[in-house]
Coordinates of C-alpha atoms in Angstrom, one line a residue:
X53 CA 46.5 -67.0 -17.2
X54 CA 47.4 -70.8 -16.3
X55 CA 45.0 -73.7 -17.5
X56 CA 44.3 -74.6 -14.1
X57 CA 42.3 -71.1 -13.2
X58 CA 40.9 -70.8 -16.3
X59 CA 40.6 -68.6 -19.4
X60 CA 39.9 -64.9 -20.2
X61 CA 36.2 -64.2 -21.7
X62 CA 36.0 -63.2 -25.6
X63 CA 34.8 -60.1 -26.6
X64 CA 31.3 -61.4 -27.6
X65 CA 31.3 -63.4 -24.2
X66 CA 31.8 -60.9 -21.6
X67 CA 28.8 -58.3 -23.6
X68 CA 26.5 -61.6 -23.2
X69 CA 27.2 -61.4 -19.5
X70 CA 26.6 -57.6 -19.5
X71 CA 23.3 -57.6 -21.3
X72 CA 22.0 -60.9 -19.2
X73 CA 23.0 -59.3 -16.5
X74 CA 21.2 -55.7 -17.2
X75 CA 17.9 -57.2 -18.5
X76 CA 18.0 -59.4 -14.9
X77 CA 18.1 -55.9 -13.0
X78 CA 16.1 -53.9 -14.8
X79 CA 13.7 -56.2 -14.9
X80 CA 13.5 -57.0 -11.3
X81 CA 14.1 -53.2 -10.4
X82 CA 12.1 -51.3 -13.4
X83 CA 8.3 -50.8 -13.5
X84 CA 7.2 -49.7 -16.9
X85 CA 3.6 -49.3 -18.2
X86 CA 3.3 -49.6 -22.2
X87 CA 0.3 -48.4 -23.8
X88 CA -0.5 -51.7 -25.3
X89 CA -1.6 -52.5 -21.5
X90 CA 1.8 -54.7 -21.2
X91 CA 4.5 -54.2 -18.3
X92 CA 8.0 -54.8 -18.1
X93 CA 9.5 -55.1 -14.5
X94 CA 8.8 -56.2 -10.8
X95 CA 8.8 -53.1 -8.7
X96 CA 11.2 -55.2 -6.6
X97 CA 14.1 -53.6 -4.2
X98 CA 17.2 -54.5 -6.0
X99 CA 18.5 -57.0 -3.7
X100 CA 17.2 -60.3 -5.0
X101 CA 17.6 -59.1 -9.3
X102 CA 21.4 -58.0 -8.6
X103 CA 21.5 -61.8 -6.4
X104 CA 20.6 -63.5 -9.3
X105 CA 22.6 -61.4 -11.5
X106 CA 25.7 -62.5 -9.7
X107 CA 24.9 -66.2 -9.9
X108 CA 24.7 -66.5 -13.7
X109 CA 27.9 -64.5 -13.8
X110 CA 29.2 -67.1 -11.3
X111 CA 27.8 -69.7 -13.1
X112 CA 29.6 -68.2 -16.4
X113 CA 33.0 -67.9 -15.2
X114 CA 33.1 -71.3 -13.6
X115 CA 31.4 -73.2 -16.5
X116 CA 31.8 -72.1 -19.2
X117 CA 35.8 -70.3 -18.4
X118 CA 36.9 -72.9 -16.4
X119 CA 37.4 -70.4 -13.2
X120 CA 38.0 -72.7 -9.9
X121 CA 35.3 -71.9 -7.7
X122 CA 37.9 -70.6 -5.0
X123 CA 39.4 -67.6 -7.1
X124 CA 35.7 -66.9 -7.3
X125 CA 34.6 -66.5 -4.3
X126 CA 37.6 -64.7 -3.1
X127 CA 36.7 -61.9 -5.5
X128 CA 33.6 -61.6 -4.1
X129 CA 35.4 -61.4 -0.4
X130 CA 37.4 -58.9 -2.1
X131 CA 34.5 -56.9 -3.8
X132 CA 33.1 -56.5 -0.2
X133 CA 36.1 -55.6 1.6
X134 CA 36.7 -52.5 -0.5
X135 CA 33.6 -51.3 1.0
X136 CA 34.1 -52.5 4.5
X137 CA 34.5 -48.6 5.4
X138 CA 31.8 -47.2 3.7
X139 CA 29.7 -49.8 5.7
X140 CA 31.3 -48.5 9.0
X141 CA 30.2 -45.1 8.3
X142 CA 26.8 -45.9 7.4
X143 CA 26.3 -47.8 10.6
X144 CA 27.4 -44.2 12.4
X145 CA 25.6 -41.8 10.2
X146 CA 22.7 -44.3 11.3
X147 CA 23.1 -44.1 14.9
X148 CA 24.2 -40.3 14.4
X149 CA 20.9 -39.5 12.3
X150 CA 18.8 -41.5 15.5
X151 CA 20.7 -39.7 18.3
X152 CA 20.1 -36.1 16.6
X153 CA 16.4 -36.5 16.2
X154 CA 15.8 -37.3 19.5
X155 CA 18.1 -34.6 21.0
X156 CA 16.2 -32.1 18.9
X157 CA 19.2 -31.5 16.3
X158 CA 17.1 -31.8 13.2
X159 CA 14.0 -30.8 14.6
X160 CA 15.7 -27.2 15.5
X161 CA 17.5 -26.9 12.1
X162 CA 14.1 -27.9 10.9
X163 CA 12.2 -25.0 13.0
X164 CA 14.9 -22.3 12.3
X165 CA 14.6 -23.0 8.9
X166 CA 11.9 -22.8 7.8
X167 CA 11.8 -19.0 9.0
X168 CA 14.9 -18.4 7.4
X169 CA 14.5 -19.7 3.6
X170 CA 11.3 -19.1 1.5
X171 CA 10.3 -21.0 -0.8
X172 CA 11.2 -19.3 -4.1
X173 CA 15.2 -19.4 -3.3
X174 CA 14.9 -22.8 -1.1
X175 CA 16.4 -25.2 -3.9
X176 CA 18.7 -22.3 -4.6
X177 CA 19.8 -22.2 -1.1
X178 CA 19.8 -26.0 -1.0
X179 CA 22.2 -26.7 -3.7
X180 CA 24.9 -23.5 -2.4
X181 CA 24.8 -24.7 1.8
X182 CA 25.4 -28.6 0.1
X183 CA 28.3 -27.4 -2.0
X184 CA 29.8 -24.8 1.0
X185 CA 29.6 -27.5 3.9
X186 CA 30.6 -30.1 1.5
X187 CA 33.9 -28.1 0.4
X188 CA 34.3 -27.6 4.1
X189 CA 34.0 -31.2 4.9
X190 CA 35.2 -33.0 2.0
X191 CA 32.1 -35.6 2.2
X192 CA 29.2 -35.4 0.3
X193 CA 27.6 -37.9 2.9
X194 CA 28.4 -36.1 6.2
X195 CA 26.7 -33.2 4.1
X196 CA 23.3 -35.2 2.6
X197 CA 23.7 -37.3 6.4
X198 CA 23.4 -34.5 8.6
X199 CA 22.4 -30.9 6.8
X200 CA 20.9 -33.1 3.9
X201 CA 18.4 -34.4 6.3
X202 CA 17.7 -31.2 7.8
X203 CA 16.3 -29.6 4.6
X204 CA 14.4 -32.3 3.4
X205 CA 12.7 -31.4 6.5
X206 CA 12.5 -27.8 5.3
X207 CA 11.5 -28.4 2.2
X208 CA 8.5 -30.6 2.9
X209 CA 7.5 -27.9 5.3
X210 CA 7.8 -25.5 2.5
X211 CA 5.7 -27.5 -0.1
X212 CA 8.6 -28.8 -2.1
X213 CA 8.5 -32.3 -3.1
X214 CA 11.4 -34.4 -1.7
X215 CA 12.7 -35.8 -4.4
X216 CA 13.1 -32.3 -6.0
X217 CA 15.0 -31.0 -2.6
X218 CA 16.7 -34.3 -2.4
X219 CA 18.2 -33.8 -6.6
X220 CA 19.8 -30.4 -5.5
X221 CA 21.0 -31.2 -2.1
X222 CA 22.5 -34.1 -3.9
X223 CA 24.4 -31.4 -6.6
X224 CA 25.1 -29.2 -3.9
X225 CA 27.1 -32.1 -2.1
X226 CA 28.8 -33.9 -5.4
X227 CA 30.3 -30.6 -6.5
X228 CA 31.6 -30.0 -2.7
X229 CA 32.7 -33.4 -2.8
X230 CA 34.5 -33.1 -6.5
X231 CA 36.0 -29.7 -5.9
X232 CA 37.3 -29.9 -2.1
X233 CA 41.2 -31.1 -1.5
X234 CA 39.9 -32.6 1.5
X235 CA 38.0 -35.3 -0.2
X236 CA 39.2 -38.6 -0.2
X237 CA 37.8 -39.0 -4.5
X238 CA 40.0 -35.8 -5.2
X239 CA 43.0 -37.4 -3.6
X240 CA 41.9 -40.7 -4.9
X241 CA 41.9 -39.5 -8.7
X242 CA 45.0 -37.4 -9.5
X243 CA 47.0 -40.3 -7.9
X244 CA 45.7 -42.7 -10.1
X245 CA 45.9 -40.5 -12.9
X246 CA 49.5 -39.3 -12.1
X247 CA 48.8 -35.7 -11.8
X248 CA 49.0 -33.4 -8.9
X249 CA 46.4 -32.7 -6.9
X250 CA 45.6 -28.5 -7.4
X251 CA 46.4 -29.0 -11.1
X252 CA 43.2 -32.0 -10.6
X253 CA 41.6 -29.1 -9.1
X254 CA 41.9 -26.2 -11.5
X255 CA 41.2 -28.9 -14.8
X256 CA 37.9 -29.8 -12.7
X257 CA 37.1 -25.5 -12.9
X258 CA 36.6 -26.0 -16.6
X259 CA 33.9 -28.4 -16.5
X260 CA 32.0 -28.3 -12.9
X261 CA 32.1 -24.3 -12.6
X262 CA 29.6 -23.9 -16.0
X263 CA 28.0 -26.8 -14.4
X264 CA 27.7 -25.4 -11.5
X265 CA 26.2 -21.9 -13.0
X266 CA 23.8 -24.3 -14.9
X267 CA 22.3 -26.0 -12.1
X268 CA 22.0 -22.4 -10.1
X269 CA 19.7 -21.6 -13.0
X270 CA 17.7 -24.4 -13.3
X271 CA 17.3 -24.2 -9.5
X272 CA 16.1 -20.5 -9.5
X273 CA 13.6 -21.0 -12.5
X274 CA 12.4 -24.0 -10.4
X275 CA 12.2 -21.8 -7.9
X276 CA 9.4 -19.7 -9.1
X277 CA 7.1 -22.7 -8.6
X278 CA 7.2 -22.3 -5.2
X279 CA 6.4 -18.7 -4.8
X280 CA 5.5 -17.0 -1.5
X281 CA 1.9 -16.4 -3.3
X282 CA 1.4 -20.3 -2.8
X283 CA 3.0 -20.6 1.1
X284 CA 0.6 -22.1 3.5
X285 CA 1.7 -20.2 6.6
X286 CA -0.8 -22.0 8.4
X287 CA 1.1 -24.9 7.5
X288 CA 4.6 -24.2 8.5
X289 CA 2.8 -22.6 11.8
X290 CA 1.9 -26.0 12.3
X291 CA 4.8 -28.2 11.7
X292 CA 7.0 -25.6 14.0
X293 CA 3.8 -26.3 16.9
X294 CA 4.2 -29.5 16.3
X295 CA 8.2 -29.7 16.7
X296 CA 7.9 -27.8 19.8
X297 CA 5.0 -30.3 21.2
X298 CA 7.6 -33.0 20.5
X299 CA 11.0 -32.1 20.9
X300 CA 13.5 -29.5 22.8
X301 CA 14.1 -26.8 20.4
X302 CA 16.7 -24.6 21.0
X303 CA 20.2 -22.7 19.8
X304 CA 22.2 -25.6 21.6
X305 CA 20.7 -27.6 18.4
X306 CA 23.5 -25.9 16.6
X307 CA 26.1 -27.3 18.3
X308 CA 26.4 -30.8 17.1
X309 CA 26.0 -30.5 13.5
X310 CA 28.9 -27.5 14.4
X311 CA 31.2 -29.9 16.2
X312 CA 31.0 -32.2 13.1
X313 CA 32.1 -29.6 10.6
X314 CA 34.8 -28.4 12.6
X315 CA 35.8 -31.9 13.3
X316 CA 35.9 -32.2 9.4
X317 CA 38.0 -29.1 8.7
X318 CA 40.7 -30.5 10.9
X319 CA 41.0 -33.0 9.2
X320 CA 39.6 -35.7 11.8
X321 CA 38.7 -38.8 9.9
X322 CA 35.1 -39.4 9.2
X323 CA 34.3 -42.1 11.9
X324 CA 35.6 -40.1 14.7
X325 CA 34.3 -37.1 13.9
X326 CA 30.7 -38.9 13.5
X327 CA 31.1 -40.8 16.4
X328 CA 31.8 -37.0 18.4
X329 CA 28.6 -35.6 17.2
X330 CA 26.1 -38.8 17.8
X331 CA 27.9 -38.9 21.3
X332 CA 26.8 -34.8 22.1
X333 CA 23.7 -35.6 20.9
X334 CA 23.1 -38.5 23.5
X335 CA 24.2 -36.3 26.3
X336 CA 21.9 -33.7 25.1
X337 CA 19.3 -36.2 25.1
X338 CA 19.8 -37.5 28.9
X339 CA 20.5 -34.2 30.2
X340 CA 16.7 -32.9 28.6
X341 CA 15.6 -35.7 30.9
X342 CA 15.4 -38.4 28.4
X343 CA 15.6 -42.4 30.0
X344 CA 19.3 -44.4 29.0
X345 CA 16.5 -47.3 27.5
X346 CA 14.9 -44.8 24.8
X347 CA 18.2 -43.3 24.0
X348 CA 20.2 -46.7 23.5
X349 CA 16.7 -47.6 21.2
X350 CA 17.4 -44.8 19.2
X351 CA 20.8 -45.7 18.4
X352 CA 19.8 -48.8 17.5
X353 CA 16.6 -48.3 16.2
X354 CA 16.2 -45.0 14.7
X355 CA 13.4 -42.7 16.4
X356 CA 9.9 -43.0 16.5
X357 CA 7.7 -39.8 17.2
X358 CA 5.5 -40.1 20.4
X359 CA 3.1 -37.7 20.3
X360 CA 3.1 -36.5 16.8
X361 CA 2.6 -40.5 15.7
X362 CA -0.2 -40.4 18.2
X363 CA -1.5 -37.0 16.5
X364 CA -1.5 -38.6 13.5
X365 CA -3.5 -41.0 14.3
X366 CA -6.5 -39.0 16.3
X367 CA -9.6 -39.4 15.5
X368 CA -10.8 -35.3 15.1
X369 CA -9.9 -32.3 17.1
X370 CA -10.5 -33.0 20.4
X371 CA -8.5 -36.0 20.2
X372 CA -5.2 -34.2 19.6
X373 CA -6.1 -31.6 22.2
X374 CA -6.5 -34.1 25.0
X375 CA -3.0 -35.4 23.3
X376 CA -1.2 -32.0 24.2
X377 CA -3.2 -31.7 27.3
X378 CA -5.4 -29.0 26.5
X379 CA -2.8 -26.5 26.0
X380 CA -4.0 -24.0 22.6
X381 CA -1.1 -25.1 20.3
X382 CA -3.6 -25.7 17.2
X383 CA -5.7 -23.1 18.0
X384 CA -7.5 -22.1 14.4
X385 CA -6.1 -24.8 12.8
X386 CA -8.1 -26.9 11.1
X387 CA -7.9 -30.8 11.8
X388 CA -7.4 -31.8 8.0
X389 CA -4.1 -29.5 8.3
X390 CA -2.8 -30.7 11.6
X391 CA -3.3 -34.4 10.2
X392 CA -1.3 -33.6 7.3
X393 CA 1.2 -32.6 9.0
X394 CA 1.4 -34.8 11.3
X395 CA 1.7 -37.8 9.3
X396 CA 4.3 -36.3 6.7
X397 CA 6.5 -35.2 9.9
X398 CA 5.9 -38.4 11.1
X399 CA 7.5 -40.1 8.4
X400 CA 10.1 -37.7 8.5
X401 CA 11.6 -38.1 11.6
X402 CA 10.9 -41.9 12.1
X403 CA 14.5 -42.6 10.7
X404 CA 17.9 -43.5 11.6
X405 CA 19.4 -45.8 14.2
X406 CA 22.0 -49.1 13.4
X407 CA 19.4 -51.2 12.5
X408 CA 18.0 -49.0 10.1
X409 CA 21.0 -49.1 7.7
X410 CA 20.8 -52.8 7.2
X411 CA 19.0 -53.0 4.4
X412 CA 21.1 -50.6 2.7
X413 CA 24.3 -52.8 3.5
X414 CA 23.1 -55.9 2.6
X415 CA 22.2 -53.4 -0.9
X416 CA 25.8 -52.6 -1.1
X417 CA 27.1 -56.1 -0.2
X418 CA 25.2 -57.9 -2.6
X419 CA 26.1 -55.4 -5.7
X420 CA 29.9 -55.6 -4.4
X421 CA 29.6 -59.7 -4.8
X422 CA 28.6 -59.3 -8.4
X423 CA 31.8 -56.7 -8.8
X424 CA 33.7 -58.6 -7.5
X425 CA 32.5 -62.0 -9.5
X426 CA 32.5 -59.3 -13.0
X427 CA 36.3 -57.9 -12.0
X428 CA 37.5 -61.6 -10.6
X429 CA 36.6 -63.6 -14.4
X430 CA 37.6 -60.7 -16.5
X431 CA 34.3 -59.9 -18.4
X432 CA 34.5 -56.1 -17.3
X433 CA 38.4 -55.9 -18.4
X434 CA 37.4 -57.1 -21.5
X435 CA 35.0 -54.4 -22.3
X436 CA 36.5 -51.5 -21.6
X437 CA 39.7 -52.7 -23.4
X438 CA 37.6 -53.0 -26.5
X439 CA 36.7 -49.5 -25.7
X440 CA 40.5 -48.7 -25.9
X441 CA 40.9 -49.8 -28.8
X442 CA 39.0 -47.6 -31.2
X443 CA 40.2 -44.3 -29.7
X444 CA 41.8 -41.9 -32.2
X445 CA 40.8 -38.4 -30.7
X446 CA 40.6 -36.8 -27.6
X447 CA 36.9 -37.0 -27.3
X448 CA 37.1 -40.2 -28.1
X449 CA 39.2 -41.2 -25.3
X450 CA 37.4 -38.7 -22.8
X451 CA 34.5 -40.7 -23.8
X452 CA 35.6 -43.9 -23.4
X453 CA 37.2 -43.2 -20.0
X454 CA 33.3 -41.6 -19.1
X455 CA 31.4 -45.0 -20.2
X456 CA 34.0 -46.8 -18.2
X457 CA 33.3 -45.2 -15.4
X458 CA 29.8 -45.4 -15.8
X459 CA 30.0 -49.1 -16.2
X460 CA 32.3 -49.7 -13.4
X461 CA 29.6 -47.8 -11.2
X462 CA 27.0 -49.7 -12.5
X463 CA 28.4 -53.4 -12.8
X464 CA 30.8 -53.0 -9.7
X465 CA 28.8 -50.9 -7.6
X466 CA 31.5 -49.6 -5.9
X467 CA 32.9 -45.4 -6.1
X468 CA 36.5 -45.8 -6.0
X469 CA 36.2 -48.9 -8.2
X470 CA 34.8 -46.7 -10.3
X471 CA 37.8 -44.1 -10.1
X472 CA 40.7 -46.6 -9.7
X473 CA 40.0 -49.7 -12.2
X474 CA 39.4 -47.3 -15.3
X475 CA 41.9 -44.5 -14.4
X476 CA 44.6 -48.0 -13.8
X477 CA 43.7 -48.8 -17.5
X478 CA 43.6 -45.8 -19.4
X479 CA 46.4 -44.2 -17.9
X480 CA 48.9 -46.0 -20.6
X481 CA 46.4 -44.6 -23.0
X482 CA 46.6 -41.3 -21.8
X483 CA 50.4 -41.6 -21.8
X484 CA 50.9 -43.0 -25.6
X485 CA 48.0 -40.7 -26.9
X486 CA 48.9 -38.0 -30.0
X487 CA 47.0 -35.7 -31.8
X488 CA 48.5 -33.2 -34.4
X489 CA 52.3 -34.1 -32.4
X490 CA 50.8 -33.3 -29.5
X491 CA 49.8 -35.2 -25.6
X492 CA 47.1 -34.9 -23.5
X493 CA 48.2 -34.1 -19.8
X494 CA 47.0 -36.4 -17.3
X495 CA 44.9 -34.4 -15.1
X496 CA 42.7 -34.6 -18.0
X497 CA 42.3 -38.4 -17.3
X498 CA 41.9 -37.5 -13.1
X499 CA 39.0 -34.7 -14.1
X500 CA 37.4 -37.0 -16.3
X501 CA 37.4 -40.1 -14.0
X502 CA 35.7 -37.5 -11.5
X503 CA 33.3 -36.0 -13.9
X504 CA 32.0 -39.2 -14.7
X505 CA 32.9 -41.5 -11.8
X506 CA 32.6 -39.6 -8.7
X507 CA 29.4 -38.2 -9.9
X508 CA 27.1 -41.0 -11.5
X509 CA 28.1 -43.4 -8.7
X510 CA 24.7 -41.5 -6.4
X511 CA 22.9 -42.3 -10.0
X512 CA 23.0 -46.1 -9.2
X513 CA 20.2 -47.4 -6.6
X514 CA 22.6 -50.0 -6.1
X515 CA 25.8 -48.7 -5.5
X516 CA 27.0 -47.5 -2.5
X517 CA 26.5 -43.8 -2.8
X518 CA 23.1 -44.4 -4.4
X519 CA 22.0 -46.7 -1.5
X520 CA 23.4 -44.5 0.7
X521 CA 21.8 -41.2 -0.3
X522 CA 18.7 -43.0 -0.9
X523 CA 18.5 -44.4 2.8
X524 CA 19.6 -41.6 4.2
X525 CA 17.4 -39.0 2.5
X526 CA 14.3 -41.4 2.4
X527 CA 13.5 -40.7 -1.2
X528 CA 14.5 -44.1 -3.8
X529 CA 17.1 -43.0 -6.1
X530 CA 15.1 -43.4 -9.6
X531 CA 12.8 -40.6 -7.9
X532 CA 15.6 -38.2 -7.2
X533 CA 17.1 -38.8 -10.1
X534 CA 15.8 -36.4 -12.7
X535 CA 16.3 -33.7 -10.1
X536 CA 20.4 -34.0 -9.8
X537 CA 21.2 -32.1 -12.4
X538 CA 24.9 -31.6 -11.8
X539 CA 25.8 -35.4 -12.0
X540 CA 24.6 -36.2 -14.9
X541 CA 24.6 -33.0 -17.0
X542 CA 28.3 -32.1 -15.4
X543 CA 30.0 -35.0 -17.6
X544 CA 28.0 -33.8 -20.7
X545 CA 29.3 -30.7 -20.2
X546 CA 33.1 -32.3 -20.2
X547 CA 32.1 -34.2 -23.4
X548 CA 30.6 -30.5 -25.1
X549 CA 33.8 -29.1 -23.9
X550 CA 36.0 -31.8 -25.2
X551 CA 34.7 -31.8 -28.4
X552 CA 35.4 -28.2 -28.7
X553 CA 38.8 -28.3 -27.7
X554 CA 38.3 -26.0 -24.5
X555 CA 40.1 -26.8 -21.1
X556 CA 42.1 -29.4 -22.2
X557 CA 45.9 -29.2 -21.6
X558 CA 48.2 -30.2 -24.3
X559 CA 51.6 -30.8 -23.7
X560 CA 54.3 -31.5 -26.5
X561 CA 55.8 -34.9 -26.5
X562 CA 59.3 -35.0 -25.4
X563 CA 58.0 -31.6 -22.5
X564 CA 56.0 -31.6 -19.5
X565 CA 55.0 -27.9 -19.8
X566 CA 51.8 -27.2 -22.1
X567 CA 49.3 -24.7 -22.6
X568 CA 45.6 -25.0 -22.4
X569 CA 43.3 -24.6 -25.3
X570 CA 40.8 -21.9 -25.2
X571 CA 38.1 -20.4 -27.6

């Protein structure tokens, strides 16, 4: 690098940065209650920590490495424009997620469902439609953006708390995601990698199918905590009384989330195919008699309930009944039940619109600066090429590649950073690596930049998939966290696996054909 832009960071430099810049965020984001009666963190959104965090680095690479403040700030133009379409598509999902309220979309996927699933297979059930409609798709956001939303609904209707039903519709959705040739992360990987893309595939079988079978267990022993024996009928009577009172419910519900899918199978790009299904929603909504002002407000907005707001909000019995003008729709329920309701349904479904997904944006805009600033001066290149350097075994380089990716997610908030910057780097690795005369093939490298790279990135509140998820599925990522048991036990898994020499293809080094260990 020339005098004039500066210098690359030391070793003991760039980890200064990293640790500054950690203890900034997690103690602007974190809340922790010692027993000694002291706290460490804010309880703050993590906008104005990862703001901060970005201006030391800044402040390190112009001062102290001699960066001009030009090549600066174009890496943080260019951390942002990486995301530019993820933004696009959350701006749609938004006025998609506003449109199909008020049509009655989610409200009759809501209704239907809860007759359908009970309560002891629900996360069960959960986690397989995710996984199916995300293989279908090839987006684990269409899937938490549209069905996602539609059995957190379900689930709070069902007595499930929502960060548990967000955790495995957020599995079910990763492993769709991961596994299906339609996603853009499956394409994304074995190209960096330089493998092909079914050989990706089958290398990923050895790691997310046990995963997979895991999570399916946990999810059914869960399950048993939500038994039919503790299922307030009276409850679910309610919400589906309350639906009707509010919305149109009806089979032509089906349609747009169908449109969508089938959108997706044919390979219509996302935006499109989002675009088709908020704009059948909107007619659905004018022809049920719905005025052009309160659709437009939706759009832009996100809904907000009439009656059940106002229901919410009565005063005793005779309050709601005047509300739904007398008709017996809460007959022998009692008022403490139909206000419970009411209010959680209420938070439910006030959601969605354009506006709605700003504050997620400006989430992933500001994390996407301090990648950018972290990429730009060279402190995150420095890291993981330390990491490089004390490889001598397979696990060890599986490993490495996993924190890398982690790190990537974490410090450049970004998915496909995440994918492409450590697969760019260890790929040379990959190629030079021996072990008793024998090579490692490179769908090794592609599975493991998914296992850990694609699948932590919803782990991060403020990367983009975390934001995303978060916002979409109204639960904070921390909360859901514990409960998404694929993403962070899948890359264990790899590393068990690894260490025990199964799934990994060896190739001899002057062939390209290998076998694969088993045990």
């Amino acid at each position: 690098m020339d005098h004039e832009n500066g210098r690359m960071p030391t070793f003991g430099e760039a980890l200064f940065v990293l640790i500054v810049d950690a203890l900034i965020i997690s103690y602007g984001v974190l809340d922790i209650h010692f027993e000694s009666g002291a706290v460490f963190g804010l309880a703050l959104s993590a906008h104005v920590p990862l703001f901060f965090a970005a201006v030391f680095t800044a402040v390190m690479g112009v001062f102290f490495l001699g960066r001009r403040w030009r090549t600066v700030e174009e890496g943080m133009i260019n951390g942002i424009t990486v995301a530019l379409q993820a933004v696009l598509i959350l701006l749609t999902i938004g006025g998609l997620i506003g449109a199909w309220i008020q049509s009655g979309v989610v409200p009759t996927l809501i209704f239907y469902g809860l007759n359908l699933l009970s309560p002891e297979y629900f996360l069960l059930a959960s986690l397989f439609i995710c996984a199916i409609v995300s293989l279908s798709t090839g987006s684990s956001w269409s899937t938490s953006g549209t069905v996602g939303i539609a059995l957190m609904g379900i689930g709070a209707g069902l007595g499930v708390p929502a960060p548990v039903t967000a955790g495995f519709v957020i599995s079910g959705a990763y492993f769709g995601d991961k596994m299906s040739p339609l996603s853009d992360t499956t394409n994304l990987a074995p190209a960096v990698a330089g493998s092909e893309l079914f050989d990706h595939i089958r290398a990923m079988l050895w790691t997310t199918g046990p995963t997979l079978l895991i999570v399916a267990g946990i999810a059914y022993y869960m399950g048993g905590s939500y038994t039919g024996a503790n299922l307030d009928n009276s409850r679910i009577s309610v919400i589906q009384q309350m639906m009707s009172t509010e919305f149109t419910i009806s089979y032509f519900g089906f349609v747009p989330p169908l449109l969508v899918l089938t959108l997706a199978a044919l390979k219509v790009p996302a935006i499109p195919g989002i675009v088709a299904g908020m704009l059948l929603a909107v007619a659905m909504s004018l022809f049920q008699g719905t005025g052009i002002a309160d659709v437009l407000g939706a759009l832009h907005s996100g809904y907000t309930p009439s009656i059940i707001a106002q229901i919410s909000e009565a005063g005793d019995m005779g309050a709601v009944n005047e509300l739904v003008k007398g008709a017996a729709v809460f007959a022998g329920d009692s008022f403490e039940t139909v206000k419970e309701v009411s209010s959680m349904l209420n938070d439910l479904l006030a959601r969605g619109g354009l506006a709605g997904m700003l504050e997620t944006i400006a989430l992933i805009l500001v994390a996407l600066v301090l990648g950018g600033i972290m990429e730009t001066c060279g402190f995150l290149e420095v890291l993981l090429r330390k990491l490089m350097e004390k490889v001598r075994t397979a696990f060890g380089l599986v490993g490495s590649v996993m924190a890398s990716c982690i790190f990537t997610n974490m410090f450049l908030g970004d998915q496909y950073l995440a994918l492409v910057m450590p697969g760019r780097m260890f790929r040379p690795a990959f190629e030079k690596f021996r072990q008793n005369g024998k090579g490692i093939d490179p769908r090794i490298l592609s599975r493991t930049l998914e296992d850990s790279g694609t699948l932590t990135s919803v782990l991060v509140p403020w990367n983009t998939c975390g934001a995303y998820n978060s916002g979409v599925l109204g639960v904070p990522t921390l909360s859901y966290l514990p409960y998404a048991f694929l993403n962070y036990l899948n890359p264990v898994v790899a590393l068990i696996m690894t260490g025990l020499g199964i799934g990994i293809k060896w190739v001899d080094k002057d062939e390209d054909k290998g076998t694969e260990a088993q045990s």
